[in-house]
Each structure stands twice: as C-alpha cells, then as structure tokens.
Tab-separated table of N, CA and C and ligand atoms in Angstrom:
chain	number	residue	atom	x	y	z
M	1	MET	N	-31.180	56.569	182.515
M	1	MET	CA	-30.435	57.825	181.441
M	1	MET	C	-30.806	58.452	180.407
M	2	THR	N	-31.300	60.117	179.871
M	2	THR	CA	-31.486	60.672	179.241
M	2	THR	C	-30.513	61.023	178.550
M	3	GLU	N	-31.056	61.096	176.761
M	3	GLU	CA	-29.827	61.347	176.162
M	3	GLU	C	-29.143	62.348	176.241
M	4	ASN	N	-29.165	63.467	176.739
M	4	ASN	CA	-28.382	64.897	177.564
M	4	ASN	C	-27.289	64.103	178.084
M	5	GLU	N	-27.487	63.328	178.890
M	5	GLU	CA	-25.949	62.997	179.996
M	5	GLU	C	-25.516	61.369	179.129
M	6	SER	N	-24.627	62.097	179.692
M	6	SER	CA	-23.333	61.510	178.467
M	6	SER	C	-23.094	59.830	179.760
M	7	LYS	N	-22.569	58.670	179.594
M	7	LYS	CA	-22.500	58.018	180.285
M	7	LYS	C	-21.033	58.349	180.939
M	8	PRO	N	-21.599	57.940	182.439
M	8	PRO	CA	-20.549	58.734	183.579
M	8	PRO	C	-19.359	57.740	183.330
M	9	THR	N	-18.103	58.561	183.494
M	9	THR	CA	-16.381	57.495	183.448
M	9	THR	C	-16.057	57.764	184.876
M	10	LEU	N	-15.608	57.023	185.057
M	10	LEU	CA	-14.400	57.177	186.589
M	10	LEU	C	-13.484	56.865	185.978
M	11	GLU	N	-12.252	57.158	186.830
M	11	GLU	CA	-10.819	57.374	186.663
M	11	GLU	C	-10.175	56.361	187.928
M	12	PHE	N	-9.617	55.948	187.463
M	12	PHE	CA	-9.232	54.731	189.022
M	12	PHE	C	-7.327	55.135	189.054
M	13	LYS	N	-7.348	55.691	190.271
M	13	LYS	CA	-6.062	56.006	190.939
M	13	LYS	C	-6.268	55.850	192.906
M	14	ARG	N	-5.014	56.130	192.952
M	14	ARG	CA	-4.608	55.855	194.609
M	14	ARG	C	-5.783	56.491	195.644
M	15	SER	N	-6.619	55.748	196.143
M	15	SER	CA	-7.352	56.010	196.953
M	15	SER	C	-6.960	56.176	198.784
M	16	SER	N	-7.837	57.109	199.096
M	16	SER	CA	-7.640	57.460	200.851
M	16	SER	C	-7.816	56.296	201.503
M	17	ILE	N	-8.730	55.299	200.840
M	17	ILE	CA	-9.713	54.281	201.920
M	17	ILE	C	-8.582	53.386	201.519
M	18	HIS	N	-8.386	52.314	200.589
M	18	HIS	CA	-7.654	51.478	200.278
M	18	HIS	C	-6.960	51.449	199.317
M	19	GLY	N	-5.963	51.215	198.398
M	19	GLY	CA	-5.392	50.473	197.730
M	19	GLY	C	-5.446	52.098	196.191
M	20	ILE	N	-6.193	51.482	195.373
M	20	ILE	CA	-6.674	52.237	194.284
M	20	ILE	C	-8.162	52.225	194.349
M	21	GLY	N	-8.746	53.192	193.947
M	21	GLY	CA	-10.390	53.770	194.001
M	21	GLY	C	-10.714	54.082	192.664
M	22	GLY	N	-11.746	54.359	192.384
M	22	GLY	CA	-12.752	54.831	191.480
M	22	GLY	C	-13.245	55.877	191.339
M	23	PHE	N	-13.371	57.498	190.616
M	23	PHE	CA	-13.686	58.532	191.447
M	23	PHE	C	-14.465	58.963	190.036
M	24	ALA	N	-15.636	59.911	190.235
M	24	ALA	CA	-16.286	60.334	189.533
M	24	ALA	C	-15.521	61.651	188.635
M	25	THR	N	-15.564	61.332	187.255
M	25	THR	CA	-14.804	62.517	186.427
M	25	THR	C	-15.911	63.411	186.336
M	26	GLY	N	-16.877	63.549	186.192
M	26	GLY	CA	-17.871	64.891	186.425
M	26	GLY	C	-19.260	64.815	187.089
M	27	PRO	N	-20.421	65.045	187.404
M	27	PRO	CA	-21.317	65.205	187.963
M	27	PRO	C	-22.033	63.878	187.588
M	28	ILE	N	-22.847	62.783	188.886
M	28	ILE	CA	-23.316	61.805	188.252
M	28	ILE	C	-24.585	61.653	189.154
M	29	ARG	N	-25.602	61.920	188.573
M	29	ARG	CA	-27.056	61.768	189.066
M	29	ARG	C	-27.532	60.478	189.764
M	30	LEU	N	-28.586	60.755	191.062
M	30	LEU	CA	-28.651	60.067	191.864
M	30	LEU	C	-29.418	58.787	190.562
M	31	GLY	N	-29.327	57.707	190.913
M	31	GLY	CA	-30.240	56.669	190.125
M	31	GLY	C	-29.141	56.089	189.182
M	32	THR	N	-28.526	56.714	188.582
M	32	THR	CA	-27.534	56.667	186.767
M	32	THR	C	-26.716	54.852	187.290
M	33	LEU	N	-26.661	54.343	186.659
M	33	LEU	CA	-26.071	53.210	186.706
M	33	LEU	C	-24.449	53.737	185.837
M	34	VAL	N	-23.755	53.929	187.311
M	34	VAL	CA	-22.322	53.931	187.326
M	34	VAL	C	-21.385	52.975	186.493
M	35	ILE	N	-21.488	52.052	186.724
M	35	ILE	CA	-20.481	50.973	186.380
M	35	ILE	C	-21.025	49.569	186.418
M	36	GLU	N	-20.965	48.447	185.633
M	36	GLU	CA	-21.250	47.296	185.045
M	36	GLU	C	-20.350	46.941	186.506
M	37	TYR	N	-20.801	45.709	187.563
M	37	TYR	CA	-19.725	45.006	187.907
M	37	TYR	C	-19.615	43.603	186.830
M	38	VAL	N	-18.649	43.241	186.398
M	38	VAL	CA	-18.363	41.972	185.458
M	38	VAL	C	-17.594	40.841	185.872
M	39	GLY	N	-17.866	40.033	185.904
M	39	GLY	CA	-16.471	38.500	185.689
M	39	GLY	C	-16.962	37.312	185.488
M	40	GLN	N	-16.480	36.511	185.980
M	40	GLN	CA	-16.786	35.252	185.443
M	40	GLN	C	-17.946	34.594	186.000
M	41	ILE	N	-18.887	34.105	185.097
M	41	ILE	CA	-20.239	33.664	185.964
M	41	ILE	C	-19.494	32.083	186.293
M	42	ILE	N	-20.218	32.140	187.579
M	42	ILE	CA	-19.611	30.410	188.000
M	42	ILE	C	-20.537	29.679	188.650
M	43	THR	N	-20.775	28.265	189.141
M	43	THR	CA	-21.637	27.615	190.103
M	43	THR	C	-21.587	27.762	190.905
M	44	LYS	N	-22.308	27.409	191.801
M	44	LYS	CA	-22.640	27.944	193.236
M	44	LYS	C	-21.604	27.201	193.985
M	45	THR	N	-21.324	25.972	193.440
M	45	THR	CA	-20.159	24.793	194.103
M	45	THR	C	-18.985	25.427	193.702
M	46	GLU	N	-18.495	25.951	192.801
M	46	GLU	CA	-17.155	26.695	192.335
M	46	GLU	C	-17.010	27.687	193.383
M	47	SER	N	-18.558	28.492	193.674
M	47	SER	CA	-18.727	30.025	194.229
M	47	SER	C	-18.206	29.360	195.794
M	48	LEU	N	-18.232	28.423	196.215
M	48	LEU	CA	-18.267	28.248	197.627
M	48	LEU	C	-17.108	27.680	198.177
M	49	SER	N	-16.172	27.021	197.284
M	49	SER	CA	-14.487	27.031	197.074
M	49	SER	C	-13.910	27.970	196.724
M	50	ARG	N	-14.549	29.044	196.342
M	50	ARG	CA	-13.957	30.141	196.075
M	50	ARG	C	-13.427	30.714	197.145
M	51	CYS	N	-14.842	31.038	197.645
M	51	CYS	CA	-15.419	31.708	198.822
M	51	CYS	C	-14.471	31.563	200.241
M	52	GLU	N	-14.268	29.943	199.997
M	52	GLU	CA	-13.645	29.328	201.591
M	52	GLU	C	-11.972	29.975	200.817
M	53	ALA	N	-11.456	30.049	199.507
M	53	ALA	CA	-10.247	30.402	199.494
M	53	ALA	C	-10.002	31.585	199.966
M	54	GLY	N	-10.711	32.302	200.233
M	54	GLY	CA	-10.085	34.038	200.628
M	54	GLY	C	-11.075	34.642	199.453
M	55	ASN	N	-12.055	34.085	198.442
M	55	ASN	CA	-12.125	35.114	197.535
M	55	ASN	C	-13.285	36.046	197.639
M	56	THR	N	-12.952	37.495	198.402
M	56	THR	CA	-14.419	38.035	198.475
M	56	THR	C	-15.295	39.357	197.257
M	57	SER	N	-14.545	38.977	196.326
M	57	SER	CA	-14.902	39.402	195.013
M	57	SER	C	-16.663	38.846	194.476
M	58	ILE	N	-16.935	38.210	194.845
M	58	ILE	CA	-17.947	37.334	194.468
M	58	ILE	C	-19.284	37.935	194.456
M	59	PHE	N	-20.489	38.393	193.818
M	59	PHE	CA	-21.774	38.484	193.715
M	59	PHE	C	-22.536	36.918	193.564
M	60	GLU	N	-23.854	37.529	194.270
M	60	GLU	CA	-24.859	36.097	193.498
M	60	GLU	C	-25.610	37.001	192.832
M	61	LEU	N	-25.875	35.899	191.689
M	61	LEU	CA	-26.944	36.705	190.278
M	61	LEU	C	-28.342	35.578	190.538
M	62	ASP	N	-28.394	34.245	190.838
M	62	ASP	CA	-29.349	33.925	191.050
M	62	ASP	C	-29.461	32.401	191.970
M	63	ASP	N	-30.215	31.795	191.580
M	63	ASP	CA	-29.951	30.439	193.094
M	63	ASP	C	-29.016	29.748	192.229
M	64	GLU	N	-28.569	29.445	191.393
M	64	GLU	CA	-27.689	28.757	190.434
M	64	GLU	C	-26.054	29.674	190.087
M	65	ARG	N	-26.280	30.887	190.177
M	65	ARG	CA	-24.935	31.168	189.196
M	65	ARG	C	-24.403	32.189	190.366
M	66	ASP	N	-23.020	32.501	190.396
M	66	ASP	CA	-22.672	34.335	191.210
M	66	ASP	C	-21.734	34.340	190.017
M	67	ILE	N	-21.478	35.072	190.756
M	67	ILE	CA	-19.994	35.801	189.699
M	67	ILE	C	-18.819	36.016	190.674
M	68	ASP	N	-17.930	35.796	189.921
M	68	ASP	CA	-16.897	36.358	190.386
M	68	ASP	C	-16.052	37.784	189.549
M	69	GLY	N	-15.777	38.492	190.118
M	69	GLY	CA	-15.173	40.147	189.719
M	69	GLY	C	-14.311	40.468	189.958
M	70	ALA	N	-13.256	38.941	190.523
M	70	ALA	CA	-11.688	39.157	190.739
M	70	ALA	C	-11.001	38.503	189.468
M	71	VAL	N	-11.342	39.577	188.469
M	71	VAL	CA	-10.831	39.521	187.006
M	71	VAL	C	-10.610	40.678	186.359
M	72	SER	N	-9.433	40.460	185.468
M	72	SER	CA	-8.787	41.878	184.865
M	72	SER	C	-9.427	42.404	183.931
M	73	TRP	N	-10.797	42.511	183.483
M	73	TRP	CA	-11.298	42.777	182.995
M	73	TRP	C	-12.445	43.730	183.874
M	74	ASN	N	-12.318	43.332	184.965
M	74	ASN	CA	-13.747	44.064	185.839
M	74	ASN	C	-12.976	45.321	186.498
M	75	PRO	N	-12.744	46.400	185.911
M	75	PRO	CA	-12.843	47.535	186.798
M	75	PRO	C	-13.160	48.161	187.426
M	76	ALA	N	-14.460	47.416	188.038
M	76	ALA	CA	-15.413	47.905	189.176
M	76	ALA	C	-14.789	46.812	190.350
M	77	ARG	N	-13.555	46.267	190.378
M	77	ARG	CA	-13.188	45.623	191.437
M	77	ARG	C	-12.453	46.256	192.585
M	78	PHE	N	-11.739	47.276	191.676
M	78	PHE	CA	-11.257	48.602	192.153
M	78	PHE	C	-12.002	49.331	193.239
M	79	LEU	N	-13.365	49.533	192.993
M	79	LEU	CA	-14.202	50.409	193.905
M	79	LEU	C	-13.801	50.026	195.330
M	80	ASN	N	-14.163	51.223	196.395
M	80	ASN	CA	-13.461	50.499	197.705
M	80	ASN	C	-15.333	50.700	198.640
M	81	HIS	N	-15.159	50.169	199.777
M	81	HIS	CA	-16.476	49.775	200.723
M	81	HIS	C	-15.974	51.296	200.972
M	82	SER	N	-17.465	51.483	201.761
M	82	SER	CA	-17.756	52.527	202.490
M	82	SER	C	-18.654	52.501	203.959
M	83	CYS	N	-18.995	52.916	204.869
M	83	CYS	CA	-19.930	52.830	205.463
M	83	CYS	C	-21.053	53.563	205.331
M	84	ALA	N	-20.821	54.730	205.074
M	84	ALA	CA	-21.321	55.663	203.997
M	84	ALA	C	-21.586	55.640	202.443
M	85	PRO	N	-21.734	54.964	201.900
M	85	PRO	CA	-21.085	54.785	200.343
M	85	PRO	C	-22.219	55.741	199.679
M	86	ASN	N	-21.956	56.278	198.371
M	86	ASN	CA	-22.854	57.354	197.320
M	86	ASN	C	-23.208	56.031	196.311
M	87	CYS	N	-22.802	55.119	196.344
M	87	CYS	CA	-24.013	53.826	195.198
M	87	CYS	C	-24.083	52.726	196.305
M	88	ASP	N	-25.297	51.842	195.011
M	88	ASP	CA	-25.226	50.439	195.612
M	88	ASP	C	-25.415	49.598	194.575
M	89	ALA	N	-24.932	48.437	195.545
M	89	ALA	CA	-24.745	47.714	194.053
M	89	ALA	C	-25.869	46.729	193.768
M	90	GLU	N	-26.268	46.158	192.731
M	90	GLU	CA	-28.158	46.128	192.640
M	90	GLU	C	-28.210	45.213	191.440
M	91	LEU	N	-28.475	44.589	191.620
M	91	LEU	CA	-28.938	43.094	190.480
M	91	LEU	C	-30.179	43.588	189.473
M	92	ILE	N	-29.791	43.936	188.516
M	92	ILE	CA	-30.701	44.069	187.425
M	92	ILE	C	-30.896	43.457	186.299
M	93	ASP	N	-31.826	42.727	185.600
M	93	ASP	CA	-31.797	42.118	184.803
M	93	ASP	C	-30.713	41.229	184.580
M	94	GLY	N	-30.500	40.786	185.778
M	94	GLY	CA	-29.497	39.473	185.639
M	94	GLY	C	-27.722	39.808	185.521
M	95	GLN	N	-27.774	41.196	185.435
M	95	GLN	CA	-26.286	42.095	185.752
M	95	GLN	C	-26.249	42.623	186.846
M	96	ILE	N	-25.430	42.773	187.466
M	96	ILE	CA	-25.061	43.474	189.636
M	96	ILE	C	-24.332	44.727	188.402
M	97	TRP	N	-25.141	45.898	189.312
M	97	TRP	CA	-24.849	47.102	188.158
M	97	TRP	C	-24.175	48.273	189.710
M	98	ILE	N	-23.436	48.914	189.449
M	98	ILE	CA	-23.412	49.738	190.814
M	98	ILE	C	-24.174	51.371	190.640
M	99	VAL	N	-25.195	51.221	191.278
M	99	VAL	CA	-25.798	52.378	191.063
M	99	VAL	C	-26.010	53.539	191.766
M	100	ALA	N	-25.584	54.957	191.444
M	100	ALA	CA	-25.730	56.462	191.952
M	100	ALA	C	-27.343	56.269	192.922
M	101	ARG	N	-26.136	56.046	194.773
M	101	ARG	CA	-28.084	56.452	195.419
M	101	ARG	C	-28.155	57.603	195.926
M	102	ARG	N	-27.402	58.453	195.371
M	102	ARG	CA	-27.272	59.745	195.842
M	102	ARG	C	-26.762	60.619	194.813
M	103	ASP	N	-26.990	62.218	194.654
M	103	ASP	CA	-26.172	63.021	193.558
M	103	ASP	C	-24.325	62.719	193.706
M	104	ILE	N	-23.490	62.625	192.850
M	104	ILE	CA	-22.224	62.326	193.257
M	104	ILE	C	-21.741	63.619	192.474
M	105	SER	N	-20.149	64.083	193.128
M	105	SER	CA	-20.322	65.150	192.391
M	105	SER	C	-18.450	64.995	191.259
M	106	ALA	N	-18.349	65.887	190.962
M	106	ALA	CA	-17.105	64.943	190.476
M	106	ALA	C	-16.030	65.188	191.136
M	107	GLY	N	-14.910	64.541	190.896
M	107	GLY	CA	-13.660	63.791	191.799
M	107	GLY	C	-14.229	63.037	193.256
M	108	GLU	N	-15.637	62.822	193.335
M	108	GLU	CA	-15.808	61.975	194.799
M	108	GLU	C	-15.703	60.698	194.327
M	109	GLU	N	-14.716	59.943	195.382
M	109	GLU	CA	-14.546	58.367	195.450
M	109	GLU	C	-16.162	57.568	195.366
M	110	ILE	N	-16.035	56.709	194.476
M	110	ILE	CA	-17.504	55.966	193.954
M	110	ILE	C	-17.025	55.067	195.226
M	111	THR	N	-18.407	54.435	196.306
M	111	THR	CA	-18.131	53.636	196.594
M	111	THR	C	-19.738	53.185	196.864
M	112	PHE	N	-19.460	51.677	197.292
M	112	PHE	CA	-20.628	51.334	197.591
M	112	PHE	C	-20.385	50.009	199.269
M	113	ASN	N	-21.628	49.233	199.594
M	113	ASN	CA	-21.117	48.564	200.681
M	113	ASN	C	-21.342	47.404	200.461
M	114	TYR	N	-20.335	46.653	200.435
M	114	TYR	CA	-19.800	45.395	200.478
M	114	TYR	C	-20.628	44.088	200.462
M	115	GLY	N	-21.546	44.581	201.774
M	115	GLY	CA	-22.355	43.605	202.189
M	115	GLY	C	-21.961	42.242	202.649
M	116	TYR	N	-20.836	42.433	202.880
M	116	TYR	CA	-20.505	41.482	203.745
M	116	TYR	C	-20.995	40.442	204.871
M	117	ASP	N	-21.043	39.173	205.250
M	117	ASP	CA	-21.788	38.732	206.310
M	117	ASP	C	-20.937	39.132	207.436
M	118	ARG	N	-21.450	38.491	208.436
M	118	ARG	CA	-20.839	38.874	209.920
M	118	ARG	C	-19.814	38.162	209.918
M	119	GLU	N	-19.469	36.740	209.669
M	119	GLU	CA	-19.041	35.564	209.601
M	119	GLU	C	-17.347	36.201	209.574
M	120	ASP	N	-16.573	36.082	210.614
M	120	ASP	CA	-15.256	36.599	210.020
M	120	ASP	C	-15.176	38.313	209.937
M	121	TYR	N	-16.091	38.797	210.397
M	121	TYR	CA	-16.177	40.103	210.461
M	121	TYR	C	-14.636	41.392	210.655
M	122	ARG	N	-14.260	40.671	211.859
M	122	ARG	CA	-13.305	41.093	212.385
M	122	ARG	C	-11.835	41.586	211.661
M	123	GLU	N	-11.501	40.299	210.398
M	123	GLU	CA	-10.929	40.225	209.773
M	123	GLU	C	-10.930	41.118	208.691
M	124	HIS	N	-12.056	41.927	208.343
M	124	HIS	CA	-12.101	43.241	207.321
M	124	HIS	C	-12.522	44.368	207.841
M	125	PRO	N	-11.433	45.012	208.518
M	125	PRO	CA	-11.679	46.088	209.411
M	125	PRO	C	-12.075	47.357	208.350
M	126	CYS	N	-13.005	48.443	208.725
M	126	CYS	CA	-13.033	49.095	207.836
M	126	CYS	C	-12.194	50.754	208.167
M	127	ARG	N	-11.534	50.612	207.020
M	127	ARG	CA	-11.192	52.616	207.261
M	127	ARG	C	-11.699	53.678	206.193
M	128	CYS	N	-12.358	53.393	205.999
M	128	CYS	CA	-13.327	54.208	204.866
M	128	CYS	C	-13.235	56.024	205.118
M	129	GLY	N	-13.229	56.074	206.499
M	129	GLY	CA	-13.218	57.435	206.762
M	129	GLY	C	-14.767	58.203	206.831
M	130	ALA	N	-15.522	57.545	206.429
M	130	ALA	CA	-16.560	58.015	206.673
M	130	ALA	C	-17.195	58.555	208.664
M	131	PRO	N	-17.960	59.432	208.266
M	131	PRO	CA	-18.518	60.142	209.760
M	131	PRO	C	-19.431	58.210	210.308
M	132	GLY	N	-19.166	58.296	211.634
M	132	GLY	CA	-19.973	56.847	211.723
M	132	GLY	C	-19.713	55.606	211.142
M	133	CYS	N	-18.244	55.694	210.913
M	133	CYS	CA	-17.745	54.497	209.975
M	133	CYS	C	-17.945	53.205	211.119
M	134	LEU	N	-18.569	51.940	211.109
M	134	LEU	CA	-18.818	50.858	212.017
M	134	LEU	C	-17.354	50.267	212.139
M	135	GLY	N	-16.360	50.671	211.594
M	135	GLY	CA	-14.665	49.989	211.887
M	135	GLY	C	-14.725	48.339	211.104
M	136	TYR	N	-15.498	48.086	210.622
M	136	TYR	CA	-15.650	46.715	209.908
M	136	TYR	C	-16.483	46.845	208.571
M	137	ILE	N	-16.423	46.035	207.753
M	137	ILE	CA	-16.591	45.597	206.532
M	137	ILE	C	-17.629	44.759	206.631
M	138	VAL	N	-19.578	45.124	206.692
M	138	VAL	CA	-20.271	44.659	207.079
M	138	VAL	C	-21.198	45.099	206.267
M	139	ALA	N	-22.270	43.798	205.804
M	139	ALA	CA	-23.490	44.661	204.886
M	139	ALA	C	-24.048	45.615	206.748
M	140	GLU	N	-25.534	46.283	205.556
M	140	GLU	CA	-26.223	47.676	206.788
M	140	GLU	C	-26.955	46.382	207.774
M	141	GLU	N	-27.512	45.578	207.536
M	141	GLU	CA	-27.728	45.276	208.483
M	141	GLU	C	-27.157	44.413	209.758
M	142	PHE	N	-26.114	44.432	209.399
M	142	PHE	CA	-25.421	44.181	210.895
M	142	PHE	C	-25.192	45.998	211.263
M	143	PHE	N	-25.312	46.898	211.236
M	143	PHE	CA	-25.026	48.235	212.084
M	143	PHE	C	-25.725	48.247	212.970
M	144	PRO	N	-27.217	48.077	213.340
M	144	PRO	CA	-27.445	48.600	214.483
M	144	PRO	C	-26.800	47.868	215.877
M	145	ALA	N	-26.038	46.709	215.379
M	145	ALA	CA	-25.558	46.031	216.919
M	145	ALA	C	-23.950	46.333	216.931
M	146	LEU	N	-23.526	46.809	215.527
M	146	LEU	CA	-22.247	47.199	215.789
M	146	LEU	C	-22.533	49.005	216.576
M	147	GLN	N	-23.127	49.520	216.574
M	147	GLN	CA	-23.262	50.752	216.669
M	147	GLN	C	-24.018	51.155	218.168
M	148	GLU	N	-24.703	49.760	218.728
M	148	GLU	CA	-24.983	49.575	220.083
M	148	GLU	C	-23.595	49.273	220.660
M	149	GLY	N	-22.629	49.037	220.406
M	149	GLY	CA	-21.360	48.688	220.732
M	149	GLY	C	-21.648	46.856	221.058
M	150	GLN	N	-21.912	46.010	220.377
M	150	GLN	CA	-21.643	44.523	220.587
M	150	GLN	C	-21.178	44.346	219.532
M	151	GLY	N	-20.627	43.113	219.576
M	151	GLY	CA	-20.188	42.433	218.983
M	151	GLY	C	-20.885	41.762	217.843
M	152	LEU	N	-20.629	41.037	216.943
M	152	LEU	CA	-21.624	40.314	216.076
M	152	LEU	C	-21.432	38.294	215.981
M	153	GLU	N	-20.439	38.346	217.261
M	153	GLU	CA	-20.547	36.526	217.308
M	153	GLU	C	-21.687	36.399	218.443
M	154	PHE	N	-21.792	35.285	217.824
M	154	PHE	CA	-23.371	34.690	218.719
M	154	PHE	C	-24.605	35.229	218.554
M	155	ARG	N	-25.258	35.927	217.722
M	155	ARG	CA	-26.117	36.968	217.611
M	155	ARG	C	-26.685	36.245	216.637
M	156	ARG	N	-28.288	36.115	216.886
M	156	ARG	CA	-29.073	35.780	215.547
M	156	ARG	C	-29.414	36.964	215.409
M	157	VAL	N	-29.424	36.771	213.984
M	157	VAL	CA	-29.869	38.326	212.975
M	157	VAL	C	-31.091	37.851	212.568
R	1	ZN	ZN1	-16.111	52.172	207.316
C-alpha cells in the first residue's frame, strides 16, 4: 500500500447473500490487504474439538496452531463466502489477511472463498448469487466436480 492510499474501510450491514456482510466504503485496489482475520490462537487438538462442535470460523496458521475467528473482536467473521469472490484469505507472516484479488468498487460487498472441505458440503448451501454459483460452499479445488454435475461424495481428489 502506498502512502497515497488510505486504509480500506468497511461498512458492516445487511447483506443479500447472508446475514451481515462487509462492504467497501471506497475503491480498493487489487492486492490490498483489506482486513485482518483475527481471533483466538488455539492448538490443533482444541481446533479439532471446536470443528467437530460445528465451528466453521477456524483457519490454519501453521503446523501447530490454528486461529478461531468466532470472537467478538473479529469483524471479518461477518464477511460472506462467494463462488466468485473479490478477495482471498491469505496467510502472510503468520497472520490471516483478506486480500483484494481484483479492483473493488465502492459499495461492493467483500467476499472470499471459505475454502471448506467437501465433507458434509451439502450442509453448507451457497446463495451468493454469483453467475455460476456452485450451490455449495466449497474450496475452489472442488468446483470442477460440481460443474460436471457430480457430487463430491466418494470421490478421491
Ligand atoms: Zn455461490
């Protein structure tokens, strides 16, 4: 980010995708670190038990630690998934950042791919409204199988 660019700010309000979403209050350029995904740093053991309890806000930080974003001080938890997102979640220097994958206009909703595994994917329907929405919240690596009209069950990837 150059000195001339102000830090991107987001406005959180009702989203047509789901619940509350984050919206750009001004233009955001490709590659901008939009917002950090913060949370509680937890061990893999703790992470596993929280995931099994249905927590879907956990990201992997490294081989030993994950981060649980389901905390009040993490506004990025409101960001919605899209099958055609304008941001990516990236691990940068031990932190998770939501990074613009293209130029974003003022007023656009900030979205990224949640990167869910195929396990129980039918329990996570997607209503992002993007052209070509896959119908389920899954990582991009599973898109081809869904686009071919196959389910994700019993498939080796
Ligand atoms: Zn979708």
